[in-house]
JSON list of C-alpha atoms and ligand atoms in Angstrom, two decimals:
[
{"chain": "A", "resi": 1, "resn": "MET", "atom": "CA", "xyz": [-40.32, 40.46, -25.61]},
{"chain": "A", "resi": 2, "resn": "ALA", "atom": "CA", "xyz": [-40.32, 43.45, -24.11]},
{"chain": "A", "resi": 3, "resn": "ALA", "atom": "CA", "xyz": [-41.10, 41.85, -20.73]},
{"chain": "A", "resi": 4, "resn": "LEU", "atom": "CA", "xyz": [-38.30, 39.08, -21.04]},
{"chain": "A", "resi": 5, "resn": "LEU", "atom": "CA", "xyz": [-35.94, 42.09, -21.45]},
{"chain": "A", "resi": 6, "resn": "PRO", "atom": "CA", "xyz": [-35.14, 42.91, -17.40]},
{"chain": "A", "resi": 7, "resn": "ALA", "atom": "CA", "xyz": [-35.44, 39.14, -16.35]},
{"chain": "A", "resi": 8, "resn": "LEU", "atom": "CA", "xyz": [-32.38, 39.13, -18.85]},
{"chain": "A", "resi": 9, "resn": "VAL", "atom": "CA", "xyz": [-30.86, 42.53, -17.50]},
{"chain": "A", "resi": 10, "resn": "ALA", "atom": "CA", "xyz": [-31.69, 40.58, -13.79]},
{"chain": "A", "resi": 11, "resn": "SER", "atom": "CA", "xyz": [-30.17, 37.23, -14.57]},
{"chain": "A", "resi": 12, "resn": "PHE", "atom": "CA", "xyz": [-27.20, 38.86, -16.38]},
{"chain": "A", "resi": 13, "resn": "ALA", "atom": "CA", "xyz": [-26.70, 41.57, -12.99]},
{"chain": "A", "resi": 14, "resn": "LEU", "atom": "CA", "xyz": [-26.82, 38.18, -11.07]},
{"chain": "A", "resi": 15, "resn": "ALA", "atom": "CA", "xyz": [-24.50, 36.12, -12.68]},
{"chain": "A", "resi": 16, "resn": "ALA", "atom": "CA", "xyz": [-22.09, 38.91, -12.96]},
{"chain": "A", "resi": 17, "resn": "CYS", "atom": "CA", "xyz": [-22.16, 38.72, -8.96]},
{"chain": "A", "resi": 18, "resn": "ASP", "atom": "CA", "xyz": [-21.42, 35.63, -8.69]},
{"chain": "A", "resi": 19, "resn": "VAL", "atom": "CA", "xyz": [-17.85, 35.99, -10.81]},
{"chain": "A", "resi": 20, "resn": "GLU", "atom": "CA", "xyz": [-15.19, 37.32, -8.39]},
{"chain": "A", "resi": 21, "resn": "ARG", "atom": "CA", "xyz": [-14.19, 40.79, -9.60]},
{"chain": "A", "resi": 22, "resn": "ARG", "atom": "CA", "xyz": [-11.46, 42.67, -8.04]},
{"chain": "A", "resi": 23, "resn": "LYS", "atom": "CA", "xyz": [-13.13, 45.68, -7.18]},
{"chain": "A", "resi": 24, "resn": "SER", "atom": "CA", "xyz": [-11.33, 49.37, -6.91]},
{"chain": "A", "resi": 25, "resn": "ASP", "atom": "CA", "xyz": [-11.07, 51.14, -4.25]},
{"chain": "A", "resi": 26, "resn": "ALA", "atom": "CA", "xyz": [-13.67, 53.79, -4.73]},
{"chain": "A", "resi": 27, "resn": "GLU", "atom": "CA", "xyz": [-15.89, 51.15, -5.27]},
{"chain": "A", "resi": 28, "resn": "LEU", "atom": "CA", "xyz": [-15.10, 49.71, -1.27]},
{"chain": "A", "resi": 29, "resn": "GLY", "atom": "CA", "xyz": [-15.17, 52.82, -0.40]},
{"chain": "A", "resi": 30, "resn": "LEU", "atom": "CA", "xyz": [-11.64, 53.42, 1.05]},
{"chain": "A", "resi": 31, "resn": "SER", "atom": "CA", "xyz": [-10.07, 56.16, 2.41]},
{"chain": "A", "resi": 32, "resn": "PRO", "atom": "CA", "xyz": [-6.93, 57.93, 0.82]},
{"chain": "A", "resi": 33, "resn": "GLN", "atom": "CA", "xyz": [-5.00, 55.68, 3.99]},
{"chain": "A", "resi": 34, "resn": "GLN", "atom": "CA", "xyz": [-6.73, 52.85, 3.80]},
{"chain": "A", "resi": 35, "resn": "ALA", "atom": "CA", "xyz": [-5.89, 52.71, -0.41]},
{"chain": "A", "resi": 36, "resn": "ALA", "atom": "CA", "xyz": [-2.41, 53.19, 0.93]},
{"chain": "A", "resi": 37, "resn": "GLY", "atom": "CA", "xyz": [-2.66, 50.01, 2.89]},
{"chain": "A", "resi": 38, "resn": "ARG", "atom": "CA", "xyz": [-4.35, 47.86, 0.25]},
{"chain": "A", "resi": 39, "resn": "LYS", "atom": "CA", "xyz": [-1.49, 48.34, -1.69]},
{"chain": "A", "resi": 40, "resn": "ILE", "atom": "CA", "xyz": [1.07, 47.29, 0.77]},
{"chain": "A", "resi": 41, "resn": "TYR", "atom": "CA", "xyz": [-1.29, 44.17, 1.19]},
{"chain": "A", "resi": 42, "resn": "ASP", "atom": "CA", "xyz": [-1.52, 43.44, -2.49]},
{"chain": "A", "resi": 43, "resn": "ASN", "atom": "CA", "xyz": [2.41, 43.93, -2.33]},
{"chain": "A", "resi": 44, "resn": "TYR", "atom": "CA", "xyz": [3.08, 41.29, 0.63]},
{"chain": "A", "resi": 45, "resn": "CYS", "atom": "CA", "xyz": [-0.11, 39.51, 1.98]},
{"chain": "A", "resi": 46, "resn": "ASP", "atom": "CA", "xyz": [-2.29, 38.87, -0.96]},
{"chain": "A", "resi": 47, "resn": "ARG", "atom": "CA", "xyz": [-0.34, 35.85, -2.69]},
{"chain": "A", "resi": 48, "resn": "CYS", "atom": "CA", "xyz": [-1.09, 34.05, 0.55]},
{"chain": "A", "resi": 49, "resn": "HIS", "atom": "CA", "xyz": [-4.28, 35.63, 2.14]},
{"chain": "A", "resi": 50, "resn": "GLU", "atom": "CA", "xyz": [-7.68, 36.27, 0.30]},
{"chain": "A", "resi": 51, "resn": "PRO", "atom": "CA", "xyz": [-8.91, 39.31, 1.86]},
{"chain": "A", "resi": 52, "resn": "TYR", "atom": "CA", "xyz": [-12.81, 39.16, 0.92]},
{"chain": "A", "resi": 53, "resn": "SER", "atom": "CA", "xyz": [-13.22, 35.50, 1.68]},
{"chain": "A", "resi": 54, "resn": "THR", "atom": "CA", "xyz": [-12.67, 33.42, 4.79]},
{"chain": "A", "resi": 55, "resn": "ARG", "atom": "CA", "xyz": [-11.23, 30.74, 1.83]},
{"chain": "A", "resi": 56, "resn": "GLY", "atom": "CA", "xyz": [-7.73, 29.50, 3.21]},
{"chain": "A", "resi": 57, "resn": "LYS", "atom": "CA", "xyz": [-5.01, 29.57, 0.88]},
{"chain": "A", "resi": 58, "resn": "LYS", "atom": "CA", "xyz": [-0.89, 29.13, 2.02]},
{"chain": "A", "resi": 59, "resn": "GLY", "atom": "CA", "xyz": [-2.76, 30.88, 5.39]},
{"chain": "A", "resi": 60, "resn": "PRO", "atom": "CA", "xyz": [-6.67, 32.01, 6.35]},
{"chain": "A", "resi": 61, "resn": "GLY", "atom": "CA", "xyz": [-8.45, 34.25, 4.59]},
{"chain": "A", "resi": 62, "resn": "LEU", "atom": "CA", "xyz": [-8.43, 37.66, 6.49]},
{"chain": "A", "resi": 63, "resn": "LYS", "atom": "CA", "xyz": [-12.38, 38.88, 5.84]},
{"chain": "A", "resi": 64, "resn": "GLY", "atom": "CA", "xyz": [-13.19, 39.95, 8.80]},
{"chain": "A", "resi": 65, "resn": "VAL", "atom": "CA", "xyz": [-10.02, 39.54, 10.91]},
{"chain": "A", "resi": 66, "resn": "PHE", "atom": "CA", "xyz": [-10.83, 42.98, 12.86]},
{"chain": "A", "resi": 67, "resn": "LYS", "atom": "CA", "xyz": [-14.37, 41.58, 13.35]},
{"chain": "A", "resi": 68, "resn": "ASN", "atom": "CA", "xyz": [-14.02, 38.80, 15.15]},
{"chain": "A", "resi": 69, "resn": "LYS", "atom": "CA", "xyz": [-13.02, 39.10, 19.23]},
{"chain": "A", "resi": 70, "resn": "TYR", "atom": "CA", "xyz": [-10.18, 36.09, 18.53]},
{"chain": "A", "resi": 71, "resn": "LEU", "atom": "CA", "xyz": [-7.94, 35.70, 15.25]},
{"chain": "A", "resi": 72, "resn": "SER", "atom": "CA", "xyz": [-9.28, 31.95, 13.82]},
{"chain": "A", "resi": 73, "resn": "MET", "atom": "CA", "xyz": [-6.18, 29.87, 13.30]},
{"chain": "A", "resi": 74, "resn": "SER", "atom": "CA", "xyz": [-4.18, 31.22, 16.55]},
{"chain": "A", "resi": 75, "resn": "GLY", "atom": "CA", "xyz": [-6.78, 31.73, 18.84]},
{"chain": "A", "resi": 76, "resn": "LEU", "atom": "CA", "xyz": [-5.35, 35.49, 19.91]},
{"chain": "A", "resi": 77, "resn": "PRO", "atom": "CA", "xyz": [-7.05, 38.09, 20.43]},
{"chain": "A", "resi": 78, "resn": "ALA", "atom": "CA", "xyz": [-8.28, 40.03, 16.83]},
{"chain": "A", "resi": 79, "resn": "ASN", "atom": "CA", "xyz": [-6.38, 43.46, 18.21]},
{"chain": "A", "resi": 80, "resn": "ASP", "atom": "CA", "xyz": [-3.78, 45.98, 16.24]},
{"chain": "A", "resi": 81, "resn": "GLU", "atom": "CA", "xyz": [-1.15, 44.48, 19.25]},
{"chain": "A", "resi": 82, "resn": "ARG", "atom": "CA", "xyz": [-1.25, 41.02, 18.21]},
{"chain": "A", "resi": 83, "resn": "VAL", "atom": "CA", "xyz": [-2.33, 41.05, 14.58]},
{"chain": "A", "resi": 84, "resn": "GLY", "atom": "CA", "xyz": [1.31, 43.48, 14.24]},
{"chain": "A", "resi": 85, "resn": "ASP", "atom": "CA", "xyz": [3.38, 41.12, 16.16]},
{"chain": "A", "resi": 86, "resn": "ILE", "atom": "CA", "xyz": [2.31, 38.28, 13.89]},
{"chain": "A", "resi": 87, "resn": "ILE", "atom": "CA", "xyz": [2.98, 40.69, 10.81]},
{"chain": "A", "resi": 88, "resn": "ARG", "atom": "CA", "xyz": [6.34, 41.73, 12.37]},
{"chain": "A", "resi": 89, "resn": "LEU", "atom": "CA", "xyz": [7.38, 38.46, 14.10]},
{"chain": "A", "resi": 90, "resn": "GLY", "atom": "CA", "xyz": [5.99, 36.11, 11.01]},
{"chain": "A", "resi": 91, "resn": "ARG", "atom": "CA", "xyz": [4.67, 32.88, 12.49]},
{"chain": "A", "resi": 92, "resn": "HIS", "atom": "CA", "xyz": [5.59, 29.14, 11.81]},
{"chain": "A", "resi": 93, "resn": "GLU", "atom": "CA", "xyz": [4.99, 29.50, 7.71]},
{"chain": "A", "resi": 94, "resn": "MET", "atom": "CA", "xyz": [4.59, 32.97, 7.57]},
{"chain": "A", "resi": 95, "resn": "PRO", "atom": "CA", "xyz": [7.57, 34.82, 6.99]},
{"chain": "A", "resi": 96, "resn": "ALA", "atom": "CA", "xyz": [8.40, 38.07, 9.51]},
{"chain": "A", "resi": 97, "resn": "TYR", "atom": "CA", "xyz": [8.29, 41.61, 8.06]},
{"chain": "A", "resi": 98, "resn": "SER", "atom": "CA", "xyz": [9.74, 43.94, 10.41]},
{"chain": "A", "resi": 99, "resn": "GLN", "atom": "CA", "xyz": [13.20, 44.39, 8.56]},
{"chain": "A", "resi": 100, "resn": "THR", "atom": "CA", "xyz": [10.46, 45.08, 5.89]},
{"chain": "A", "resi": 101, "resn": "LEU", "atom": "CA", "xyz": [7.67, 47.14, 6.32]},
{"chain": "A", "resi": 102, "resn": "SER", "atom": "CA", "xyz": [8.21, 50.42, 8.72]},
{"chain": "A", "resi": 103, "resn": "GLN", "atom": "CA", "xyz": [6.36, 51.25, 11.60]},
{"chain": "A", "resi": 104, "resn": "GLN", "atom": "CA", "xyz": [4.22, 53.62, 9.74]},
{"chain": "A", "resi": 105, "resn": "GLN", "atom": "CA", "xyz": [3.60, 51.13, 6.72]},
{"chain": "A", "resi": 106, "resn": "LEU", "atom": "CA", "xyz": [2.65, 48.47, 9.28]},
{"chain": "A", "resi": 107, "resn": "ASP", "atom": "CA", "xyz": [0.07, 51.31, 10.54]},
{"chain": "A", "resi": 108, "resn": "THR", "atom": "CA", "xyz": [-0.88, 51.82, 7.61]},
{"chain": "A", "resi": 109, "resn": "LEU", "atom": "CA", "xyz": [-1.79, 48.35, 6.42]},
{"chain": "A", "resi": 110, "resn": "LEU", "atom": "CA", "xyz": [-3.55, 48.06, 9.86]},
{"chain": "A", "resi": 111, "resn": "VAL", "atom": "CA", "xyz": [-5.73, 50.91, 9.17]},
{"chain": "A", "resi": 112, "resn": "TYR", "atom": "CA", "xyz": [-7.04, 48.51, 5.67]},
{"chain": "A", "resi": 113, "resn": "MET", "atom": "CA", "xyz": [-7.13, 45.41, 7.17]},
{"chain": "A", "resi": 114, "resn": "HIS", "atom": "CA", "xyz": [-9.49, 47.02, 9.80]},
{"chain": "A", "resi": 115, "resn": "THR", "atom": "CA", "xyz": [-12.50, 47.85, 6.53]},
{"chain": "A", "resi": 116, "resn": "LEU", "atom": "CA", "xyz": [-12.09, 43.83, 5.20]},
{"chain": "B", "resi": 201, "resn": "HEC", "atom": "C1", "xyz": [3.93, 33.25, 2.36]},
{"chain": "B", "resi": 201, "resn": "HEC", "atom": "C2", "xyz": [2.35, 32.89, 2.99]},
{"chain": "B", "resi": 201, "resn": "HEC", "atom": "C3", "xyz": [2.61, 34.13, 4.09]},
{"chain": "B", "resi": 201, "resn": "HEC", "atom": "C4", "xyz": [2.62, 35.33, 3.74]},
{"chain": "B", "resi": 201, "resn": "HEC", "atom": "C5", "xyz": [3.16, 35.96, 2.73]},
{"chain": "B", "resi": 201, "resn": "HEC", "atom": "C6", "xyz": [1.71, 35.97, 5.12]},
{"chain": "B", "resi": 201, "resn": "HEC", "atom": "N1", "xyz": [1.77, 35.19, 5.38]},
{"chain": "B", "resi": 201, "resn": "HEC", "atom": "FE1", "xyz": [-0.25, 35.70, 7.20]},
{"chain": "B", "resi": 201, "resn": "HEC", "atom": "N2", "xyz": [0.24, 33.53, 7.42]},
{"chain": "B", "resi": 201, "resn": "HEC", "atom": "C7", "xyz": [0.37, 32.83, 6.93]},
{"chain": "B", "resi": 201, "resn": "HEC", "atom": "C8", "xyz": [0.24, 31.48, 7.61]},
{"chain": "B", "resi": 201, "resn": "HEC", "atom": "C9", "xyz": [0.39, 30.06, 7.33]},
{"chain": "B", "resi": 201, "resn": "HEC", "atom": "C10", "xyz": [-0.28, 31.87, 8.79]},
{"chain": "B", "resi": 201, "resn": "HEC", "atom": "C11", "xyz": [-1.02, 30.60, 9.56]},
{"chain": "B", "resi": 201, "resn": "HEC", "atom": "C12", "xyz": [0.54, 30.78, 11.02]},
{"chain": "B", "resi": 201, "resn": "HEC", "atom": "C13", "xyz": [0.12, 29.67, 11.80]},
{"chain": "B", "resi": 201, "resn": "HEC", "atom": "O1", "xyz": [0.17, 28.38, 12.04]},
{"chain": "B", "resi": 201, "resn": "HEC", "atom": "O2", "xyz": [-0.32, 29.79, 12.65]},
{"chain": "B", "resi": 201, "resn": "HEC", "atom": "C14", "xyz": [-0.60, 33.32, 8.78]},
{"chain": "B", "resi": 201, "resn": "HEC", "atom": "C15", "xyz": [-1.05, 33.77, 10.04]},
{"chain": "B", "resi": 201, "resn": "HEC", "atom": "C16", "xyz": [-1.28, 35.41, 9.87]},
{"chain": "B", "resi": 201, "resn": "HEC", "atom": "C17", "xyz": [-2.08, 35.69, 10.80]},
{"chain": "B", "resi": 201, "resn": "HEC", "atom": "C18", "xyz": [-2.94, 35.27, 12.40]},
{"chain": "B", "resi": 201, "resn": "HEC", "atom": "C19", "xyz": [-4.36, 34.58, 11.48]},
{"chain": "B", "resi": 201, "resn": "HEC", "atom": "C20", "xyz": [-4.95, 34.07, 12.89]},
{"chain": "B", "resi": 201, "resn": "HEC", "atom": "O3", "xyz": [-5.85, 33.24, 12.36]},
{"chain": "B", "resi": 201, "resn": "HEC", "atom": "O4", "xyz": [-3.81, 33.15, 13.79]},
{"chain": "B", "resi": 201, "resn": "HEC", "atom": "C21", "xyz": [-2.68, 37.06, 10.41]},
{"chain": "B", "resi": 201, "resn": "HEC", "atom": "C22", "xyz": [-3.28, 38.25, 10.61]},
{"chain": "B", "resi": 201, "resn": "HEC", "atom": "C23", "xyz": [-1.69, 36.99, 9.11]},
{"chain": "B", "resi": 201, "resn": "HEC", "atom": "N3", "xyz": [-0.88, 35.87, 8.54]},
{"chain": "B", "resi": 201, "resn": "HEC", "atom": "C24", "xyz": [-1.84, 38.74, 8.27]},
{"chain": "B", "resi": 201, "resn": "HEC", "atom": "C25", "xyz": [-0.60, 38.83, 7.53]},
{"chain": "B", "resi": 201, "resn": "HEC", "atom": "C26", "xyz": [-0.59, 39.84, 7.05]},
{"chain": "B", "resi": 201, "resn": "HEC", "atom": "C27", "xyz": [-0.82, 41.09, 7.12]},
{"chain": "B", "resi": 201, "resn": "HEC", "atom": "C28", "xyz": [0.67, 39.75, 5.71]},
{"chain": "B", "resi": 201, "resn": "HEC", "atom": "C29", "xyz": [1.39, 40.83, 4.65]},
{"chain": "B", "resi": 201, "resn": "HEC", "atom": "C30", "xyz": [2.10, 41.51, 5.64]},
{"chain": "B", "resi": 201, "resn": "HEC", "atom": "C31", "xyz": [0.95, 38.36, 5.65]},
{"chain": "B", "resi": 201, "resn": "HEC", "atom": "N4", "xyz": [-0.02, 37.49, 6.21]},
{"chain": "B", "resi": 201, "resn": "HEC", "atom": "C32", "xyz": [1.62, 37.40, 4.68]},
{"chain": "B", "resi": 201, "resn": "HEC", "atom": "C33", "xyz": [1.02, 32.52, 5.92]},
{"chain": "B", "resi": 201, "resn": "HEC", "atom": "C34", "xyz": [1.11, 33.94, 4.71]}
]
């Protein structure tokens, strides 16, 4: 029985990894600025874009959005300028945020998106 215990604990730990649990800012190692950007993301972007998955919702998942050279859907360069434009101006089904977010909020949001 004693030998079984570690195996049991391990299988519970594995099962826990399978469910998608929201990680805290601390668990993600976010700086205060990155955490502030995450709040903006949660308020305005999360309903259409998965932050920690490439699985699509209404829009494409944004996991690793700045890790590749080009954006997966539009094929535009994955840099602050182009992504900032998409957020400001919107794109097809995506609403524009130039009236909603200040330049400072947009910058903070981009800082967070670099952690994805
Ligand atoms: C109502 C749903 C919706 C909301 C809210 C939304 N988006 Fe989008 N987004 C989309 C859709 C749909 C596309 C794909 C547009 C297209 O056809 O190119 C997209 C495209 C994008 C792209 C380009 C992806 C690519 O691969 O080309 C980025 C980056 C992006 N959104 C970021 C954001 C951010 C950041 C926010 C929050 C400020 C946000 N979106 C809010 C629906 C949404």
